[in-house]
Amino acid sequence: MIESSANIEFKPRLRYGMVGGGQGSFIGDVHRKSIALDGMAEIAAGCFSRSADNTLATGAALGIKRERLYATYEEMAEEESKRADKIDFVVIVTPNYAHYGAAKAFLSRGIPVVCDKPLCIEASEARELQELAEKNKLLFCVTYTYSGNPAVKHGKALIKKGEIGKIHFITGEYPQEWLLAPSEKQGNKQAVWRTDPKLAGKSNSVGDLGSHIENLVHYFTGLKIKSLCARLDKIGPGRVLDDNATIMVEYDNGAKGVYWSSQVASGYDNALKVRIFGDKGAVEFNEEECNYIKFSQFGKPTTVLSRGRDPFDPHAQGFSRIPSGHPEGYFEALANIYKTFITALAKQKEGKPLTEDDLDFPTVEDGLNGVVFIGKCVESSDKGAVWVNL
Ligand SMILES: NC(=O)c1ccc[n+]([C@@H]2O[C@H](COP(=O)([O-])OP(=O)(O)OC[C@H]3O[C@@H](n4cnc5c(N)ncnc54)[C@H](O)[C@@H]3O)[C@@H](O)[C@H]2O)c1
């Protein structure tokens, strides 16, 4: 057991606003709780829903002043940008269709953005957001949650140090079972928009789950996908978008890989697993056991390294809050992304230079990579599962 690395130094309290995340929604509240974990920012404004009543009720429950509750994100961006006590950043947690418009509204008024994945629907929109953020020198985080796990950060450090050698093959799988039921026809809000192309975009299972695999593999290895061949299946009766997908990929270093995303895999809750194989060894991460990372070197016994107990890379260890054996998970991983992003934002406000570690959060470039990946998977599948270049 090790001491926890709880940080009790002075931390700047920034203000943030939220678009989406109204009562009855899923991820917005997870973001609020994850931000609250380190007390580095507090919520000050919101447009939580397209329903004004929901926004008012959510805002009242969160103790936000009535004058900072807005009917649309456009109005929120405009009014907040004029205030002396304006929000320091905005968090966008709507279904995918509104990400681009909301992010553009805030970026063009000088407000940094945190947006959930996928960044948006069209690659051209993602490039526009990237250019806008660069032009206005604004930090932009896309919350691919799983790279916030200390075990993932340690795995990345092992790979970077060459401990598994030259990477030659990668597998990524992300099975869930919840859409085996026709949930979208039974009023499940999260299922309704994920299965509707007007709200979700071009893909369901690749957009929702496959994009996490793409980002996590890139985070671990730094490899970029050069070409892919995808088959997207619509297994649930009447589905317009995929709920299962098989994707073969080739990376820029010549390594190969295979990804599988599914929401119709009986017996699986949220079983994201990535295995990275090199010519000296392998690293394996399983989201449902995210306090551990499996590490093997050819010819030696395989080890399962524990967050907290085993010596992790110092950067990775710095993201643990409690000793080993007390599981950390989803909230903490997202909190780690926020801790890094908010610290970078505060440093930037003070005019201090940002280091590579300061920028260890998924960026708008990661968002763009994800949108391109989703689009190319759909293109490949539509053409009959042919290889396409990225
Ligand atoms: N990073 C992750 O692990 C993760 C997990 C789940 C969801 N997500 C992403 O988060 C986003 C939201 O997913 P969810 O499951 O929470 O959806 P949800 O349906 O539960 O919530 C969406 C919220 O956005 C609001 N909304 C919709 N349009 C709006 C608009 N124009 N203006 C203001 N509010 C609006 C809805 O009223 C609702 O409150 C999606 O992009 C999804 O892909 C990411």
Short mmCIF file of C-alpha atoms and ligand atoms in Angstrom, two decimals:
data_model
loop_
_atom_site.label_atom_id
_atom_site.label_comp_id
_atom_site.label_asym_id
_atom_site.label_seq_id
_atom_site.Cartn_x
_atom_site.Cartn_y
_atom_site.Cartn_z
CA MET A 1 0.00 0.00 0.00
CA ILE A 2 1.25 3.53 -0.73
CA GLU A 3 0.25 6.91 0.56
CA SER A 4 -2.42 8.62 -1.47
CA SER A 5 -1.25 11.49 -3.63
CA ALA A 6 -4.08 13.83 -2.61
CA ASN A 7 -2.99 17.35 -3.42
CA ILE A 8 -3.87 20.01 -0.87
CA GLU A 9 -1.98 22.87 -2.49
CA PHE A 10 -3.88 26.04 -3.42
CA LYS A 11 -5.92 25.36 -6.50
CA PRO A 12 -7.45 28.08 -8.62
CA ARG A 13 -11.23 27.97 -8.72
CA LEU A 14 -12.36 28.59 -12.25
CA ARG A 15 -15.96 29.02 -13.42
CA TYR A 16 -17.53 26.80 -16.03
CA GLY A 17 -20.81 26.57 -17.89
CA MET A 18 -22.54 23.51 -19.31
CA VAL A 19 -24.52 22.86 -22.49
CA GLY A 20 -26.63 19.70 -22.12
CA GLY A 21 -26.65 17.62 -18.96
CA GLY A 22 -30.21 18.46 -17.95
CA GLN A 23 -32.25 16.45 -15.49
CA GLY A 24 -32.80 12.92 -16.82
CA SER A 25 -29.61 12.89 -18.86
CA PHE A 26 -26.55 10.68 -18.33
CA ILE A 27 -23.06 12.08 -18.82
CA GLY A 28 -23.53 15.74 -17.84
CA ASP A 29 -23.91 14.82 -14.19
CA VAL A 30 -20.86 12.55 -14.40
CA HIS A 31 -18.87 15.55 -15.67
CA ARG A 32 -20.15 17.79 -12.85
CA LYS A 33 -19.25 15.20 -10.20
CA SER A 34 -15.83 14.55 -11.74
CA ILE A 35 -15.03 18.28 -11.83
CA ALA A 36 -16.20 18.60 -8.21
CA LEU A 37 -13.80 15.84 -7.10
CA ASP A 38 -10.82 18.21 -7.06
CA GLY A 39 -12.74 21.43 -6.37
CA MET A 40 -10.83 23.29 -9.07
CA ALA A 41 -13.86 24.73 -10.86
CA GLU A 42 -17.46 25.51 -10.03
CA ILE A 43 -20.51 25.66 -12.24
CA ALA A 44 -21.82 29.18 -12.92
CA ALA A 45 -24.01 29.01 -16.03
CA GLY A 46 -25.95 26.59 -18.17
CA CYS A 47 -28.20 25.75 -21.07
CA PHE A 48 -28.92 22.23 -19.90
CA SER A 49 -31.64 21.25 -22.34
CA ARG A 50 -33.70 22.37 -25.30
CA SER A 51 -36.55 22.53 -22.78
CA ALA A 52 -36.46 25.84 -20.88
CA ASP A 53 -38.28 24.23 -17.94
CA ASN A 54 -35.60 21.54 -17.66
CA THR A 55 -32.81 24.14 -17.83
CA LEU A 56 -34.48 26.21 -15.07
CA ALA A 57 -35.08 23.14 -12.87
CA THR A 58 -31.53 21.81 -13.37
CA GLY A 59 -30.03 25.26 -12.76
CA ALA A 60 -32.07 25.75 -9.58
CA ALA A 61 -31.01 22.34 -8.27
CA LEU A 62 -27.37 23.29 -8.91
CA GLY A 63 -27.75 26.72 -7.24
CA ILE A 64 -27.07 28.72 -10.41
CA LYS A 65 -28.40 32.29 -10.60
CA ARG A 66 -31.50 32.62 -12.82
CA GLU A 67 -29.79 35.28 -14.97
CA ARG A 68 -27.14 32.74 -16.00
CA LEU A 69 -29.60 30.12 -17.23
CA TYR A 70 -30.11 30.38 -20.97
CA ALA A 71 -32.65 29.13 -23.51
CA THR A 72 -30.05 28.41 -26.22
CA TYR A 73 -26.30 27.85 -26.33
CA GLU A 74 -25.98 30.78 -28.76
CA GLU A 75 -27.53 33.12 -26.20
CA MET A 76 -25.36 31.64 -23.47
CA ALA A 77 -22.14 32.13 -25.48
CA GLU A 78 -23.09 35.70 -26.37
CA GLU A 79 -24.20 36.78 -22.87
CA GLU A 80 -21.41 35.00 -20.99
CA SER A 81 -18.71 36.48 -23.23
CA LYS A 82 -19.85 39.99 -22.21
CA ARG A 83 -19.67 39.41 -18.43
CA ALA A 84 -16.76 40.50 -16.26
CA ASP A 85 -17.20 37.24 -14.32
CA LYS A 86 -17.71 35.15 -17.45
CA ILE A 87 -17.18 31.40 -17.47
CA ASP A 88 -13.57 30.27 -17.95
CA PHE A 89 -14.63 27.28 -20.06
CA VAL A 90 -17.72 25.51 -21.32
CA VAL A 91 -18.56 21.81 -21.14
CA ILE A 92 -20.64 20.43 -24.04
CA VAL A 93 -22.53 17.23 -23.21
CA THR A 94 -25.42 17.21 -25.66
CA PRO A 95 -26.03 14.41 -28.16
CA ASN A 96 -23.53 14.56 -31.03
CA TYR A 97 -25.61 16.68 -33.46
CA ALA A 98 -25.19 19.86 -31.35
CA HIS A 99 -21.44 19.60 -30.56
CA TYR A 100 -20.23 21.50 -33.62
CA GLY A 101 -22.63 24.43 -33.33
CA ALA A 102 -22.13 24.80 -29.58
CA ALA A 103 -18.32 24.50 -29.74
CA LYS A 104 -18.17 27.07 -32.56
CA ALA A 105 -20.40 29.50 -30.65
CA PHE A 106 -18.08 29.52 -27.62
CA LEU A 107 -14.75 29.32 -29.47
CA SER A 108 -15.66 32.26 -31.68
CA ARG A 109 -16.32 34.31 -28.54
CA GLY A 110 -13.00 33.43 -26.93
CA ILE A 111 -14.23 30.76 -24.49
CA PRO A 112 -12.24 27.48 -24.17
CA VAL A 113 -14.18 24.26 -24.75
CA VAL A 114 -14.49 20.80 -23.26
CA CYS A 115 -16.65 18.66 -25.55
CA ASP A 116 -17.67 15.06 -25.17
CA LYS A 117 -16.89 12.62 -27.94
CA PRO A 118 -17.34 12.24 -30.83
CA LEU A 119 -16.25 15.82 -31.46
CA CYS A 120 -18.85 16.32 -34.21
CA ILE A 121 -20.25 14.59 -37.27
CA GLU A 122 -18.35 15.86 -40.35
CA ALA A 123 -14.54 15.90 -40.66
CA SER A 124 -14.81 19.35 -42.27
CA GLU A 125 -16.57 20.63 -39.10
CA ALA A 126 -13.89 19.08 -36.90
CA ARG A 127 -11.13 20.78 -38.94
CA GLU A 128 -12.96 24.09 -38.67
CA LEU A 129 -13.14 23.75 -34.87
CA GLN A 130 -9.44 22.85 -34.73
CA GLU A 131 -8.52 25.90 -36.81
CA LEU A 132 -10.74 28.18 -34.72
CA ALA A 133 -9.20 26.95 -31.46
CA GLU A 134 -5.69 27.41 -32.86
CA LYS A 135 -6.46 30.85 -34.30
CA ASN A 136 -7.96 32.09 -31.02
CA LYS A 137 -5.27 30.27 -28.93
CA LEU A 138 -7.93 28.43 -26.93
CA LEU A 139 -7.48 25.11 -25.15
CA PHE A 140 -9.93 22.46 -26.36
CA CYS A 141 -10.42 19.11 -24.65
CA VAL A 142 -12.43 16.17 -26.05
CA THR A 143 -13.35 13.86 -23.18
CA TYR A 144 -12.23 10.42 -24.20
CA THR A 145 -12.49 9.36 -20.58
CA TYR A 146 -10.35 6.24 -20.44
CA SER A 147 -6.97 7.90 -21.07
CA GLY A 148 -7.44 9.47 -17.60
CA ASN A 149 -6.78 6.14 -15.86
CA PRO A 150 -3.38 5.97 -14.07
CA ALA A 151 -3.02 2.36 -15.31
CA VAL A 152 -3.40 3.54 -18.91
CA LYS A 153 -0.82 6.28 -18.32
CA HIS A 154 1.60 3.71 -16.90
CA GLY A 155 1.01 1.39 -19.88
CA LYS A 156 1.74 4.28 -22.20
CA ALA A 157 4.99 5.00 -20.32
CA LEU A 158 6.05 1.32 -20.60
CA ILE A 159 5.43 1.36 -24.35
CA LYS A 160 7.28 4.67 -24.76
CA LYS A 161 10.30 3.24 -22.89
CA GLY A 162 10.41 0.36 -25.40
CA GLU A 163 9.48 -2.32 -22.83
CA ILE A 164 7.32 -4.24 -25.32
CA GLY A 165 9.55 -3.53 -28.33
CA LYS A 166 8.29 -2.71 -31.80
CA ILE A 167 4.50 -2.94 -31.95
CA HIS A 168 3.19 -5.36 -34.58
CA PHE A 169 -0.44 -6.13 -33.65
CA ILE A 170 -3.25 -4.52 -31.63
CA THR A 171 -6.71 -5.71 -30.68
CA GLY A 172 -9.45 -3.49 -29.28
CA GLU A 173 -12.92 -4.57 -28.29
CA TYR A 174 -15.81 -2.71 -26.70
CA PRO A 175 -18.87 -4.92 -26.21
CA GLN A 176 -22.07 -3.84 -24.40
CA GLU A 177 -25.43 -5.64 -24.30
CA TRP A 178 -27.96 -2.88 -23.62
CA LEU A 179 -29.25 -2.46 -27.21
CA LEU A 180 -30.22 -6.12 -27.46
CA ALA A 181 -33.54 -4.70 -26.23
CA PRO A 182 -35.37 -2.31 -28.59
CA SER A 183 -34.71 0.43 -26.00
CA GLU A 184 -35.18 3.24 -28.51
CA LYS A 185 -38.81 2.14 -28.95
CA GLN A 186 -39.30 1.89 -25.20
CA GLY A 187 -38.54 5.54 -24.46
CA ASN A 188 -34.91 5.18 -23.33
CA LYS A 189 -33.59 8.70 -24.07
CA GLN A 190 -29.99 7.61 -24.51
CA ALA A 191 -31.04 4.88 -26.98
CA VAL A 192 -33.40 7.18 -28.91
CA TRP A 193 -30.69 9.62 -30.01
CA ARG A 194 -27.89 7.06 -30.44
CA THR A 195 -29.98 5.14 -33.03
CA ASP A 196 -31.15 8.27 -34.89
CA PRO A 197 -28.76 9.54 -37.61
CA LYS A 198 -30.08 13.11 -37.27
CA LEU A 199 -28.90 13.18 -33.64
CA ALA A 200 -26.03 10.65 -33.52
CA GLY A 201 -24.47 11.16 -36.95
CA LYS A 202 -23.23 8.51 -39.37
CA SER A 203 -22.72 5.65 -36.94
CA ASN A 204 -23.98 4.33 -33.65
CA SER A 205 -21.65 1.59 -32.37
CA VAL A 206 -18.48 2.96 -34.01
CA GLY A 207 -19.34 6.55 -33.04
CA ASP A 208 -20.22 5.64 -29.48
CA LEU A 209 -17.72 2.85 -28.72
CA GLY A 210 -15.31 2.26 -31.60
CA SER A 211 -14.14 5.87 -31.33
CA HIS A 212 -13.03 5.15 -27.74
CA ILE A 213 -10.92 2.21 -29.00
CA GLU A 214 -9.37 4.38 -31.72
CA ASN A 215 -8.45 7.09 -29.21
CA LEU A 216 -7.21 4.74 -26.50
CA VAL A 217 -4.92 2.85 -28.90
CA HIS A 218 -3.54 6.15 -30.19
CA TYR A 219 -2.99 7.35 -26.61
CA PHE A 220 -1.14 4.17 -25.64
CA THR A 221 1.03 3.93 -28.75
CA GLY A 222 1.09 7.24 -30.62
CA LEU A 223 0.31 5.22 -33.78
CA LYS A 224 -2.05 6.64 -36.37
CA ILE A 225 -4.34 4.58 -38.57
CA LYS A 226 -3.23 4.63 -42.22
CA SER A 227 -6.02 2.52 -43.72
CA LEU A 228 -8.97 0.44 -42.58
CA CYS A 229 -11.59 -2.06 -43.72
CA ALA A 230 -14.88 -2.08 -41.82
CA ARG A 231 -18.13 -3.99 -41.79
CA LEU A 232 -20.94 -2.30 -39.87
CA ASP A 233 -23.92 -4.50 -38.93
CA LYS A 234 -27.48 -3.48 -38.07
CA ILE A 235 -28.58 -6.40 -35.93
CA GLY A 236 -31.51 -4.94 -33.94
CA PRO A 237 -34.72 -5.08 -36.05
CA GLY A 238 -35.44 -1.83 -37.89
CA ARG A 239 -32.13 -0.16 -36.95
CA VAL A 240 -30.89 2.45 -39.41
CA LEU A 241 -27.45 2.75 -37.79
CA ASP A 242 -24.98 0.01 -36.86
CA ASP A 243 -25.09 -1.68 -33.47
CA ASN A 244 -22.12 -3.99 -34.14
CA ALA A 245 -18.93 -3.44 -36.13
CA THR A 246 -15.76 -5.30 -37.13
CA ILE A 247 -12.83 -3.17 -38.28
CA MET A 248 -9.38 -4.19 -39.56
CA VAL A 249 -6.79 -1.44 -39.38
CA GLU A 250 -3.23 -0.78 -40.54
CA TYR A 251 -1.08 1.78 -38.73
CA ASP A 252 1.53 4.19 -39.99
CA ASN A 253 4.38 1.95 -38.70
CA GLY A 254 3.06 -1.07 -40.64
CA ALA A 255 1.48 -2.73 -37.57
CA LYS A 256 -1.96 -4.28 -37.99
CA GLY A 257 -4.99 -4.40 -35.73
CA VAL A 258 -8.59 -5.46 -35.34
CA TYR A 259 -11.36 -3.63 -33.48
CA TRP A 260 -14.87 -4.79 -32.50
CA SER A 261 -17.58 -2.56 -31.09
CA SER A 262 -21.00 -3.89 -30.16
CA GLN A 263 -24.12 -2.97 -28.21
CA VAL A 264 -25.74 -6.35 -28.84
CA ALA A 265 -23.21 -8.57 -27.01
CA SER A 266 -25.11 -10.46 -24.32
CA GLY A 267 -23.38 -10.62 -20.95
CA TYR A 268 -21.24 -7.50 -21.39
CA ASP A 269 -21.75 -4.18 -19.58
CA ASN A 270 -18.92 -1.90 -20.66
CA ALA A 271 -16.08 -4.27 -21.48
CA LEU A 272 -13.56 -2.06 -23.25
CA LYS A 273 -10.33 -4.02 -23.65
CA VAL A 274 -7.19 -3.15 -25.58
CA ARG A 275 -4.19 -5.46 -26.16
CA ILE A 276 -0.97 -4.14 -27.66
CA PHE A 277 1.59 -6.68 -28.85
CA GLY A 278 5.22 -5.89 -29.58
CA ASP A 279 8.22 -8.05 -30.52
CA LYS A 280 9.41 -8.06 -26.86
CA GLY A 281 6.15 -8.11 -24.91
CA ALA A 282 2.59 -6.86 -24.52
CA VAL A 283 0.37 -4.48 -22.56
CA GLU A 284 -3.31 -5.17 -21.87
CA PHE A 285 -5.94 -2.85 -20.36
CA ASN A 286 -9.46 -3.81 -19.34
CA GLU A 287 -11.76 -0.89 -18.42
CA GLU A 288 -13.83 -3.00 -16.00
CA GLU A 289 -10.63 -3.69 -14.01
CA CYS A 290 -9.13 -0.28 -14.59
CA ASN A 291 -6.94 -0.20 -11.46
CA TYR A 292 -4.66 -2.74 -13.12
CA ILE A 293 -2.53 -3.05 -16.22
CA LYS A 294 -1.27 -6.39 -17.53
CA PHE A 295 2.34 -6.36 -18.71
CA SER A 296 4.23 -9.25 -20.18
CA GLN A 297 7.71 -9.66 -21.57
CA PHE A 298 8.45 -12.67 -23.75
CA GLY A 299 10.09 -15.44 -21.74
CA LYS A 300 9.27 -13.89 -18.35
CA PRO A 301 6.25 -14.35 -16.05
CA THR A 302 3.32 -12.06 -16.90
CA THR A 303 2.65 -9.35 -14.29
CA VAL A 304 -0.55 -7.55 -13.34
CA LEU A 305 0.52 -4.15 -12.04
CA SER A 306 -1.71 -2.47 -9.48
CA ARG A 307 -2.37 1.27 -9.28
CA GLY A 308 -1.05 2.34 -5.93
CA ARG A 309 0.72 -0.89 -4.92
CA ASP A 310 3.27 -1.26 -7.70
CA PRO A 311 5.74 1.44 -8.71
CA PHE A 312 4.12 3.32 -11.57
CA ASP A 313 5.74 5.91 -13.75
CA PRO A 314 5.74 9.10 -11.57
CA HIS A 315 3.49 11.01 -13.99
CA ALA A 316 0.95 8.15 -13.95
CA GLN A 317 1.18 7.74 -10.17
CA GLY A 318 0.36 11.40 -9.66
CA PHE A 319 -3.19 10.70 -10.83
CA SER A 320 -4.05 8.28 -8.01
CA ARG A 321 -6.11 9.71 -5.16
CA ILE A 322 -6.46 6.79 -2.77
CA PRO A 323 -4.30 3.77 -1.85
CA SER A 324 -4.42 0.44 -3.70
CA GLY A 325 -7.30 -1.90 -2.96
CA HIS A 326 -9.76 1.01 -2.82
CA PRO A 327 -10.98 0.96 -6.41
CA GLU A 328 -10.91 4.12 -8.45
CA GLY A 329 -12.83 4.23 -11.71
CA TYR A 330 -14.88 6.21 -14.17
CA PHE A 331 -15.36 9.40 -12.11
CA GLU A 332 -11.67 9.52 -11.25
CA ALA A 333 -10.53 8.96 -14.84
CA LEU A 334 -12.67 11.87 -16.02
CA ALA A 335 -11.57 13.94 -13.00
CA ASN A 336 -7.95 13.37 -14.06
CA ILE A 337 -8.67 14.76 -17.50
CA TYR A 338 -10.30 17.80 -15.90
CA LYS A 339 -7.49 18.23 -13.36
CA THR A 340 -4.99 18.41 -16.22
CA PHE A 341 -7.15 20.62 -18.43
CA ILE A 342 -8.07 23.10 -15.66
CA THR A 343 -4.47 23.31 -14.42
CA ALA A 344 -3.32 24.04 -18.00
CA LEU A 345 -6.04 26.65 -18.39
CA ALA A 346 -5.05 28.36 -15.14
CA LYS A 347 -1.36 28.35 -16.16
CA GLN A 348 -2.25 29.75 -19.56
CA LYS A 349 -4.29 32.56 -17.92
CA GLU A 350 -1.20 33.44 -15.88
CA GLY A 351 0.89 33.55 -19.07
CA LYS A 352 3.01 30.54 -18.08
CA PRO A 353 4.34 28.15 -20.76
CA LEU A 354 2.68 24.72 -20.98
CA THR A 355 4.74 21.51 -20.88
CA GLU A 356 3.98 18.16 -22.53
CA ASP A 357 2.65 16.84 -19.18
CA ASP A 358 0.44 19.94 -18.82
CA LEU A 359 -1.18 19.03 -22.14
CA ASP A 360 -1.79 15.37 -21.25
CA PHE A 361 -5.50 15.48 -22.06
CA PRO A 362 -7.33 14.52 -25.28
CA THR A 363 -7.39 17.53 -27.58
CA VAL A 364 -9.33 18.82 -30.55
CA GLU A 365 -6.82 16.94 -32.75
CA ASP A 366 -7.85 13.69 -31.06
CA GLY A 367 -11.45 14.75 -31.70
CA LEU A 368 -10.69 15.27 -35.39
CA ASN A 369 -8.95 11.86 -35.62
CA GLY A 370 -12.06 10.26 -34.12
CA VAL A 371 -14.44 11.93 -36.56
CA VAL A 372 -12.27 10.92 -39.54
CA PHE A 373 -12.09 7.33 -38.20
CA ILE A 374 -15.89 7.07 -37.85
CA GLY A 375 -16.49 8.52 -41.33
CA LYS A 376 -13.97 6.16 -42.94
CA CYS A 377 -15.49 3.12 -41.21
CA VAL A 378 -18.89 4.04 -42.64
CA GLU A 379 -17.39 4.73 -46.09
CA SER A 380 -15.59 1.37 -46.12
CA SER A 381 -18.67 -0.55 -45.01
CA ASP A 382 -20.98 1.22 -47.48
CA LYS A 383 -18.61 0.30 -50.33
CA GLY A 384 -18.82 -3.39 -49.36
CA ALA A 385 -16.11 -3.59 -46.66
CA VAL A 386 -13.24 -2.42 -48.84
CA TRP A 387 -9.91 -0.96 -47.66
CA VAL A 388 -9.92 2.85 -47.52
CA ASN A 389 -7.08 5.26 -46.74
CA LEU A 390 -7.37 7.85 -43.97
N1 LIG B 1 -16.88 10.03 -22.65
C1 LIG B 1 -17.73 9.06 -22.41
O1 LIG B 1 -17.35 8.02 -21.88
C2 LIG B 1 -19.18 9.25 -22.77
C3 LIG B 1 -20.16 8.45 -22.16
C4 LIG B 1 -21.50 8.70 -22.47
C5 LIG B 1 -21.84 9.69 -23.37
N2 LIG B 1 -20.87 10.42 -23.98
C6 LIG B 1 -21.21 11.48 -24.94
O2 LIG B 1 -21.88 12.51 -24.23
C7 LIG B 1 -22.88 13.11 -25.04
C8 LIG B 1 -24.22 13.04 -24.30
O3 LIG B 1 -24.59 11.69 -24.08
P1 LIG B 1 -25.68 11.29 -22.96
O4 LIG B 1 -25.76 9.82 -22.96
O5 LIG B 1 -25.39 11.99 -21.70
O6 LIG B 1 -27.01 11.91 -23.61
P2 LIG B 1 -28.36 12.27 -22.85
O7 LIG B 1 -29.45 12.11 -23.86
O8 LIG B 1 -28.48 11.51 -21.58
O9 LIG B 1 -28.20 13.81 -22.48
C9 LIG B 1 -28.13 14.82 -23.44
C10 LIG B 1 -28.55 16.14 -22.82
O10 LIG B 1 -28.37 17.18 -23.78
C11 LIG B 1 -29.53 18.02 -23.80
N3 LIG B 1 -29.61 18.68 -25.11
C12 LIG B 1 -29.91 18.15 -26.32
N4 LIG B 1 -29.84 19.09 -27.27
C13 LIG B 1 -29.50 20.25 -26.65
C14 LIG B 1 -29.27 21.58 -27.10
N5 LIG B 1 -29.36 21.91 -28.38
N6 LIG B 1 -28.94 22.51 -26.17
C15 LIG B 1 -28.83 22.20 -24.87
N7 LIG B 1 -29.03 20.94 -24.38
C16 LIG B 1 -29.35 19.99 -25.27
C17 LIG B 1 -30.67 17.04 -23.50
O11 LIG B 1 -31.82 17.73 -23.05
C18 LIG B 1 -30.03 16.21 -22.40
O12 LIG B 1 -30.12 16.87 -21.16
C19 LIG B 1 -22.85 12.35 -26.36
O13 LIG B 1 -22.10 13.06 -27.31
C20 LIG B 1 -22.16 11.04 -26.02
O14 LIG B 1 -21.46 10.47 -27.12
C21 LIG B 1 -19.56 10.22 -23.68
#
